[in-house]
Amino acid sequence: MRRKQGFPVAREDFLEDFPDTAEILRYIEDSPTPVDKRDIARAFELKGAQRRRLREVLQELQEQGKLEDKGKKKLAPPDRLPPVGVVEVIGLDEDGELIGKPANWAEEESGPPPRIYLNAGRSSRAALAVGDRALAKLERVEDGVYEGKVIRRIGRSPRRVLGLYEMTAQGGRLRPTDKRAKQDYVLNPPDAAGAKPGELVLAEVKSYHPRMGLRDVRVVERLGSLENQRALSLVAIHEHGLRTAFPEEAEADAEAATAVGTKGREDLRAVPLVTIDGADARDFDDAVYAEPDEDRKNPGGWRLLVAIADVAHYVRPDSALDREARARGNSAYFPDRVVPMLPEALSNGWCSLRPKEERGCLAVWMTIDAEGELLAWRFLRGVMRSAARLTYEQVQAAMDGAPDETAGPLLDPVIQPLYGAFEALLTNRRNRGTLELDMPERRILLNEAGDVAGIEPRRRLDSHRVIEELMICANVAAAGELERLRQPCMYRVHDLPDPQKVDALREVLDGMNIRLAKGQVIRPKTFKRVLEQATGTPHANMVSELVLRCQSQAVYSPENLGHFGLALQRYAHFTSPIRRYADLLVHRALIRGLRLGGDGLTDAQATQFKAIGEQISMTERAAMAAERDAVDRMTAAFLSDRVGGTFAGRVNGVTRFGLFVTLTESGADGLIPISSLPDDFYIHDERQHCLVGRRWGRRYRLGELLTVRLMEADRTTGGLVLHLANPDAATEDDNSPSGAPRKASTSREKKAAASSRKNEKSRNDKRTPQARRARIRRRR
């Protein structure tokens, strides 16, 4: 608007150029820090009456709850943090970055806290640990994500340490169970709360002032003797902060649950649905049925029914049960116990599809063709009665010609049709080019006393794969249905492999005459061809390990990125709401979209999907780490009687400080310290995944078979220390006579050294603020 010289401008004319409310709000939201009226007026070049109108607009936005006063008349959206605040360190992400949250954040009132990536600087980073509090300058990267530049450490919240109480010549000591702990703590007898030496205790740090170089602690909980191997899983549970006790209100809600009625539900009680689970399973949340499709237009096709326990009927949004389930995120399974997401009254009671008992369910009828392609589906809320509770071993034995009294009558009408549908789904899996990586699991066998009686590979039967393929099919249908209904979906996403890791893999493969073309679009079939080329070669295990390391980590997200490993365009978890909060959200979204009841997804929860996805991805990682640590400790306890024995193993990791080796017999992982390798100066060649002796040329590579001697087995930390059983023997790449080391060529030394220097530079480059910002945005 241009003024005419000599004429005043009317107020109405002057406000013509005034920005609309949405523009003003967008400007404030996009600002990395809170802003005041002067900042906004300057940005929009507002004057006079326009500034008065701006004050009125900002007041309206505050009254509507869209803006908050952050002090000194600075405004920001309600979830915006102040430019400087106190941050509590809560952990590390997968790249080793410190993660924090606002101190004293009220999660029950405000929801999940924003994630703060802390930049403590090289000089002060080592001083920050989980539990520390720091004053930090906060800058918003995007919604719910901040970068915090540490100004100074200001103390720490009360920190607890899990460890073994021991008496030494210097007095009482607490030896932490955490492998990363670098020192013990002082635990004086008056602070031991009656604990005896040898007991596992949870202690609280009393003081952070050095005393004899150590810190003082007091016992807050006694967990029993480590001689009882059942205590080993407790170590992992406490160490990873898993929640073990349910709030009284949540327990009361679970105990008050009753059977569902039939009103508004389809009757599935006449369908011979069966549950198929492990022999030691106690919660049965999925039941299956299959029959040939009688439609002539679908020759060789199948109709499938997957019925899932109706957890949403019992766990209502924002109830005490719901808040606790969300905080846990998932159940965690240990060799001797389960830390469930829901109280036992539900997980093993009304939400468990017990045989011959009526249960509410959310189910899906699916139609597939002869090649396993999903043609159609229909979701419903029903009431069912399981015909039988079967185990994987029972079902497989029945198909192999040895049915027992339970499986025998169900062989023809139920079990064989399931295998028929499985063959079709298996064809579809092959046609998609699903990535198949052999990742054997170990199974801990316990005796009646709870001690480890043995360790064996977990058997992989066709009956396992039958259930797996039916569940995948139902999960795909759930994602497709929510997209059709235009409802929020919590996808299970597995992003494309890291391009840098693919480039590194390509470089290694070139030296093996295995081609991975540059510039091609990477698909699961691409890796499948690489694995096929490596089959039967000495490098097969190394290639398999490197392909696995290229993969991204699967996470939960409302943004559909597809599932690379399964070669699926859309995928969501629907089949286990007893043990995964993501599945419960999918159930609620289906209920709302299909109008199957009043207990569906709420608008408030729908807006929180992004934050919830991040949270439950984190709780899943914590549970997996705890499960893995418990197995490691139990394995170490089992092997402690075999210290000094020799074992076959394979190198599964190469680092600057040694070799990680997986023992063939037990699947246990141990470390060969670099100091124990034959005398030489070893260069870590990250690109080729090996340690190379500079003087004698010994080479230890990823995937290499070794014979090792067990030197230490620490049940407290789960750590195994290994040495080469025959350190002077030639390695896999050494063509010299056994025991006769050869000197490496000068070119090899130079190449390995140059590679090591290059990789060190790359590591330093990744620590820059620009690289950190790029990583944060890429992960989002």
PDB file of C-alpha atoms in Angstrom, residues 398-578:
ATOM      1  CA  ALA A 398       1.581 -83.893  13.390  1.00  0.00           C
ATOM      2  CA  MET A 399       2.655 -82.798   9.911  1.00  0.00           C
ATOM      3  CA  ASP A 400       5.621 -85.165  10.069  1.00  0.00           C
ATOM      4  CA  GLY A 401       3.310 -88.120  10.734  1.00  0.00           C
ATOM      5  CA  ALA A 402       3.366 -88.327  14.535  1.00  0.00           C
ATOM      6  CA  PRO A 403       0.258 -86.475  15.807  1.00  0.00           C
ATOM      7  CA  ASP A 404      -0.623 -86.651  19.491  1.00  0.00           C
ATOM      8  CA  GLU A 405      -4.122 -86.856  20.969  1.00  0.00           C
ATOM      9  CA  THR A 406      -4.618 -83.088  20.826  1.00  0.00           C
ATOM     10  CA  ALA A 407      -3.245 -82.388  17.350  1.00  0.00           C
ATOM     11  CA  GLY A 408      -4.489 -85.596  15.713  1.00  0.00           C
ATOM     12  CA  PRO A 409      -8.198 -84.659  15.352  1.00  0.00           C
ATOM     13  CA  LEU A 410      -7.200 -81.218  14.048  1.00  0.00           C
ATOM     14  CA  LEU A 411      -4.717 -82.421  11.428  1.00  0.00           C
ATOM     15  CA  ASP A 412      -7.058 -82.612   8.427  1.00  0.00           C
ATOM     16  CA  PRO A 413      -9.546 -79.813   9.176  1.00  0.00           C
ATOM     17  CA  VAL A 414      -7.149 -77.219  10.638  1.00  0.00           C
ATOM     18  CA  ILE A 415      -3.405 -77.939  10.503  1.00  0.00           C
ATOM     19  CA  GLN A 416      -3.032 -79.089   6.889  1.00  0.00           C
ATOM     20  CA  PRO A 417      -4.968 -76.109   5.481  1.00  0.00           C
ATOM     21  CA  LEU A 418      -2.695 -73.795   7.473  1.00  0.00           C
ATOM     22  CA  TYR A 419       0.343 -75.376   5.814  1.00  0.00           C
ATOM     23  CA  GLY A 420      -1.360 -75.099   2.413  1.00  0.00           C
ATOM     24  CA  ALA A 421      -1.851 -71.362   2.906  1.00  0.00           C
ATOM     25  CA  PHE A 422       1.716 -71.138   4.220  1.00  0.00           C
ATOM     26  CA  GLU A 423       3.118 -72.571   0.979  1.00  0.00           C
ATOM     27  CA  ALA A 424       1.273 -69.881  -0.984  1.00  0.00           C
ATOM     28  CA  LEU A 425       2.549 -67.126   1.338  1.00  0.00           C
ATOM     29  CA  LEU A 426       6.052 -68.549   1.087  1.00  0.00           C
ATOM     30  CA  THR A 427       5.862 -68.251  -2.710  1.00  0.00           C
ATOM     31  CA  ASN A 428       4.908 -64.599  -2.317  1.00  0.00           C
ATOM     32  CA  ARG A 429       7.825 -64.065   0.053  1.00  0.00           C
ATOM     33  CA  ARG A 430      10.244 -65.479  -2.535  1.00  0.00           C
ATOM     34  CA  ASN A 431       8.693 -63.439  -5.341  1.00  0.00           C
ATOM     35  CA  ARG A 432       9.092 -60.232  -3.320  1.00  0.00           C
ATOM     36  CA  GLY A 433      12.748 -61.002  -2.790  1.00  0.00           C
ATOM     37  CA  THR A 434      12.638 -60.784   0.989  1.00  0.00           C
ATOM     38  CA  LEU A 435      16.082 -60.491   2.545  1.00  0.00           C
ATOM     39  CA  GLU A 436      16.943 -63.758   4.315  1.00  0.00           C
ATOM     40  CA  LEU A 437      19.777 -63.463   6.833  1.00  0.00           C
ATOM     41  CA  ASP A 438      20.758 -66.401   8.991  1.00  0.00           C
ATOM     42  CA  MET A 439      20.739 -65.044  12.544  1.00  0.00           C
ATOM     43  CA  PRO A 440      20.748 -68.066  14.867  1.00  0.00           C
ATOM     44  CA  GLU A 441      19.356 -67.550  18.359  1.00  0.00           C
ATOM     45  CA  ARG A 442      20.426 -69.400  21.467  1.00  0.00           C
ATOM     46  CA  ARG A 443      18.078 -70.874  24.018  1.00  0.00           C
ATOM     47  CA  ILE A 444      18.937 -71.025  27.725  1.00  0.00           C
ATOM     48  CA  LEU A 445      17.802 -74.257  29.399  1.00  0.00           C
ATOM     49  CA  LEU A 446      17.091 -73.972  33.126  1.00  0.00           C
ATOM     50  CA  ASN A 447      16.807 -76.722  35.712  1.00  0.00           C
ATOM     51  CA  GLU A 448      14.278 -76.814  38.554  1.00  0.00           C
ATOM     52  CA  ALA A 449      16.553 -74.707  40.771  1.00  0.00           C
ATOM     53  CA  GLY A 450      16.625 -71.974  38.142  1.00  0.00           C
ATOM     54  CA  ASP A 451      20.259 -72.558  37.206  1.00  0.00           C
ATOM     55  CA  VAL A 452      21.481 -72.840  33.619  1.00  0.00           C
ATOM     56  CA  ALA A 453      21.506 -76.498  32.627  1.00  0.00           C
ATOM     57  CA  GLY A 454      22.532 -75.991  29.021  1.00  0.00           C
ATOM     58  CA  ILE A 455      22.562 -73.735  25.991  1.00  0.00           C
ATOM     59  CA  GLU A 456      21.348 -74.798  22.585  1.00  0.00           C
ATOM     60  CA  PRO A 457      20.449 -73.193  19.254  1.00  0.00           C
ATOM     61  CA  ARG A 458      16.780 -72.307  19.054  1.00  0.00           C
ATOM     62  CA  ARG A 459      15.098 -74.690  16.614  1.00  0.00           C
ATOM     63  CA  ARG A 460      13.484 -73.132  13.563  1.00  0.00           C
ATOM     64  CA  LEU A 461      10.559 -75.294  12.440  1.00  0.00           C
ATOM     65  CA  ASP A 462       8.133 -74.846   9.568  1.00  0.00           C
ATOM     66  CA  SER A 463       5.411 -74.442  12.200  1.00  0.00           C
ATOM     67  CA  HIS A 464       7.178 -71.273  13.379  1.00  0.00           C
ATOM     68  CA  ARG A 465       7.191 -69.963   9.826  1.00  0.00           C
ATOM     69  CA  VAL A 466       3.487 -70.767   9.344  1.00  0.00           C
ATOM     70  CA  ILE A 467       2.544 -68.394  12.166  1.00  0.00           C
ATOM     71  CA  GLU A 468       5.137 -65.834  11.096  1.00  0.00           C
ATOM     72  CA  GLU A 469       3.763 -65.626   7.536  1.00  0.00           C
ATOM     73  CA  LEU A 470       0.134 -65.405   8.669  1.00  0.00           C
ATOM     74  CA  MET A 471       1.036 -62.619  11.088  1.00  0.00           C
ATOM     75  CA  ILE A 472       2.912 -60.704   8.365  1.00  0.00           C
ATOM     76  CA  CYS A 473      -0.111 -61.002   6.086  1.00  0.00           C
ATOM     77  CA  ALA A 474      -2.428 -59.642   8.818  1.00  0.00           C
ATOM     78  CA  ASN A 475      -0.014 -56.790   9.563  1.00  0.00           C
ATOM     79  CA  VAL A 476       0.049 -55.771   5.903  1.00  0.00           C
ATOM     80  CA  ALA A 477      -3.754 -55.851   5.811  1.00  0.00           C
ATOM     81  CA  ALA A 478      -3.952 -53.628   8.914  1.00  0.00           C
ATOM     82  CA  ALA A 479      -1.676 -51.001   7.373  1.00  0.00           C
ATOM     83  CA  GLY A 480      -3.645 -51.114   4.132  1.00  0.00           C
ATOM     84  CA  GLU A 481      -6.981 -50.788   5.927  1.00  0.00           C
ATOM     85  CA  LEU A 482      -5.873 -47.762   7.946  1.00  0.00           C
ATOM     86  CA  GLU A 483      -4.651 -46.076   4.779  1.00  0.00           C
ATOM     87  CA  ARG A 484      -8.013 -46.798   3.144  1.00  0.00           C
ATOM     88  CA  LEU A 485      -9.820 -45.361   6.148  1.00  0.00           C
ATOM     89  CA  ARG A 486      -7.431 -42.375   6.272  1.00  0.00           C
ATOM     90  CA  GLN A 487      -6.728 -43.075   9.909  1.00  0.00           C
ATOM     91  CA  PRO A 488      -3.395 -42.537  11.699  1.00  0.00           C
ATOM     92  CA  CYS A 489      -1.187 -45.614  11.486  1.00  0.00           C
ATOM     93  CA  MET A 490       1.788 -46.568  13.629  1.00  0.00           C
ATOM     94  CA  TYR A 491       3.908 -48.178  10.933  1.00  0.00           C
ATOM     95  CA  ARG A 492       6.724 -50.589  11.574  1.00  0.00           C
ATOM     96  CA  VAL A 493       9.325 -49.111   9.248  1.00  0.00           C
ATOM     97  CA  HIS A 494      12.657 -50.489   8.090  1.00  0.00           C
ATOM     98  CA  ASP A 495      14.407 -47.813   6.065  1.00  0.00           C
ATOM     99  CA  LEU A 496      16.846 -48.250   3.187  1.00  0.00           C
ATOM    100  CA  PRO A 497      20.420 -49.275   4.090  1.00  0.00           C
ATOM    101  CA  ASP A 498      22.955 -46.601   4.970  1.00  0.00           C
ATOM    102  CA  PRO A 499      24.601 -45.536   1.646  1.00  0.00           C
ATOM    103  CA  GLN A 500      27.997 -45.105   3.316  1.00  0.00           C
ATOM    104  CA  LYS A 501      27.878 -48.647   4.673  1.00  0.00           C
ATOM    105  CA  VAL A 502      26.837 -49.948   1.258  1.00  0.00           C
ATOM    106  CA  ASP A 503      29.831 -48.166  -0.302  1.00  0.00           C
ATOM    107  CA  ALA A 504      32.135 -49.742   2.301  1.00  0.00           C
ATOM    108  CA  LEU A 505      30.591 -53.162   1.592  1.00  0.00           C
ATOM    109  CA  ARG A 506      31.126 -52.644  -2.144  1.00  0.00           C
ATOM    110  CA  GLU A 507      34.816 -51.928  -1.551  1.00  0.00           C
ATOM    111  CA  VAL A 508      35.248 -55.138   0.451  1.00  0.00           C
ATOM    112  CA  LEU A 509      33.320 -57.194  -2.116  1.00  0.00           C
ATOM    113  CA  ASP A 510      35.512 -55.910  -4.942  1.00  0.00           C
ATOM    114  CA  GLY A 511      38.457 -57.665  -3.308  1.00  0.00           C
ATOM    115  CA  MET A 512      36.464 -60.921  -3.322  1.00  0.00           C
ATOM    116  CA  ASN A 513      35.402 -60.655  -6.995  1.00  0.00           C
ATOM    117  CA  ILE A 514      31.778 -60.211  -5.929  1.00  0.00           C
ATOM    118  CA  ARG A 515      30.044 -57.503  -7.906  1.00  0.00           C
ATOM    119  CA  LEU A 516      27.798 -54.872  -6.334  1.00  0.00           C
ATOM    120  CA  ALA A 517      27.213 -52.326  -9.084  1.00  0.00           C
ATOM    121  CA  LYS A 518      27.670 -48.692  -8.177  1.00  0.00           C
ATOM    122  CA  GLY A 519      24.700 -46.369  -8.568  1.00  0.00           C
ATOM    123  CA  GLN A 520      22.056 -49.088  -8.695  1.00  0.00           C
ATOM    124  CA  VAL A 521      18.922 -48.893  -6.581  1.00  0.00           C
ATOM    125  CA  ILE A 522      19.510 -51.132  -3.555  1.00  0.00           C
ATOM    126  CA  ARG A 523      16.740 -53.657  -3.021  1.00  0.00           C
ATOM    127  CA  PRO A 524      16.549 -56.795  -0.863  1.00  0.00           C
ATOM    128  CA  LYS A 525      17.150 -58.841  -4.027  1.00  0.00           C
ATOM    129  CA  THR A 526      20.445 -56.981  -4.490  1.00  0.00           C
ATOM    130  CA  PHE A 527      21.769 -58.303  -1.196  1.00  0.00           C
ATOM    131  CA  LYS A 528      20.274 -61.701  -1.904  1.00  0.00           C
ATOM    132  CA  ARG A 529      22.406 -61.991  -5.063  1.00  0.00           C
ATOM    133  CA  VAL A 530      25.502 -60.924  -3.111  1.00  0.00           C
ATOM    134  CA  LEU A 531      24.872 -63.615  -0.480  1.00  0.00           C
ATOM    135  CA  GLU A 532      24.366 -66.237  -3.188  1.00  0.00           C
ATOM    136  CA  GLN A 533      27.684 -65.300  -4.809  1.00  0.00           C
ATOM    137  CA  ALA A 534      29.454 -65.618  -1.453  1.00  0.00           C
ATOM    138  CA  THR A 535      27.901 -69.015  -0.630  1.00  0.00           C
ATOM    139  CA  GLY A 536      30.533 -71.738  -0.495  1.00  0.00           C
ATOM    140  CA  THR A 537      33.470 -69.319  -0.356  1.00  0.00           C
ATOM    141  CA  PRO A 538      35.757 -68.715   2.652  1.00  0.00           C
ATOM    142  CA  HIS A 539      34.215 -65.251   2.903  1.00  0.00           C
ATOM    143  CA  ALA A 540      30.555 -66.335   3.200  1.00  0.00           C
ATOM    144  CA  ASN A 541      30.228 -65.556   6.921  1.00  0.00           C
ATOM    145  CA  MET A 542      32.010 -62.235   6.610  1.00  0.00           C
ATOM    146  CA  VAL A 543      29.752 -61.146   3.735  1.00  0.00           C
ATOM    147  CA  SER A 544      26.639 -62.187   5.655  1.00  0.00           C
ATOM    148  CA  GLU A 545      27.790 -60.167   8.688  1.00  0.00           C
ATOM    149  CA  LEU A 546      28.565 -57.093   6.580  1.00  0.00           C
ATOM    150  CA  VAL A 547      25.207 -57.234   4.792  1.00  0.00           C
ATOM    151  CA  LEU A 548      23.519 -57.388   8.193  1.00  0.00           C
ATOM    152  CA  ARG A 549      25.472 -54.331   9.376  1.00  0.00           C
ATOM    153  CA  CYS A 550      24.330 -52.330   6.352  1.00  0.00           C
ATOM    154  CA  GLN A 551      20.717 -52.561   7.473  1.00  0.00           C
ATOM    155  CA  SER A 552      18.889 -49.755   9.212  1.00  0.00           C
ATOM    156  CA  GLN A 553      17.202 -50.365  12.548  1.00  0.00           C
ATOM    157  CA  ALA A 554      13.459 -51.013  12.390  1.00  0.00           C
ATOM    158  CA  VAL A 555      11.442 -48.434  14.330  1.00  0.00           C
ATOM    159  CA  TYR A 556       7.870 -47.278  14.890  1.00  0.00           C
ATOM    160  CA  SER A 557       6.730 -44.174  13.029  1.00  0.00           C
ATOM    161  CA  PRO A 558       3.507 -42.568  11.729  1.00  0.00           C
ATOM    162  CA  GLU A 559       5.449 -41.877   8.514  1.00  0.00           C
ATOM    163  CA  ASN A 560       5.423 -44.788   6.078  1.00  0.00           C
ATOM    164  CA  LEU A 561       8.947 -45.536   4.871  1.00  0.00           C
ATOM    165  CA  GLY A 562       8.147 -49.127   3.936  1.00  0.00           C
ATOM    166  CA  HIS A 563       9.832 -52.248   5.271  1.00  0.00           C
ATOM    167  CA  PHE A 564      13.052 -52.910   3.366  1.00  0.00           C
ATOM    168  CA  GLY A 565      13.859 -56.301   4.910  1.00  0.00           C
ATOM    169  CA  LEU A 566      10.421 -57.757   4.187  1.00  0.00           C
ATOM    170  CA  ALA A 567      10.249 -55.996   0.797  1.00  0.00           C
ATOM    171  CA  LEU A 568       6.865 -54.496   1.686  1.00  0.00           C
ATOM    172  CA  GLN A 569       5.502 -51.051   0.799  1.00  0.00           C
ATOM    173  CA  ARG A 570       3.447 -50.815   3.981  1.00  0.00           C
ATOM    174  CA  TYR A 571       3.634 -52.690   7.242  1.00  0.00           C
ATOM    175  CA  ALA A 572       2.233 -52.215  10.759  1.00  0.00           C
ATOM    176  CA  HIS A 573       2.190 -54.320  13.911  1.00  0.00           C
ATOM    177  CA  PHE A 574      -1.343 -55.542  14.624  1.00  0.00           C
ATOM    178  CA  THR A 575      -0.962 -59.066  15.973  1.00  0.00           C
ATOM    179  CA  SER A 576       0.297 -58.713  19.555  1.00  0.00           C
ATOM    180  CA  PRO A 577      -1.351 -55.910  21.574  1.00  0.00           C
ATOM    181  CA  ILE A 578      -0.740 -57.838  24.821  1.00  0.00           C
TER     182      ILE A 578
END
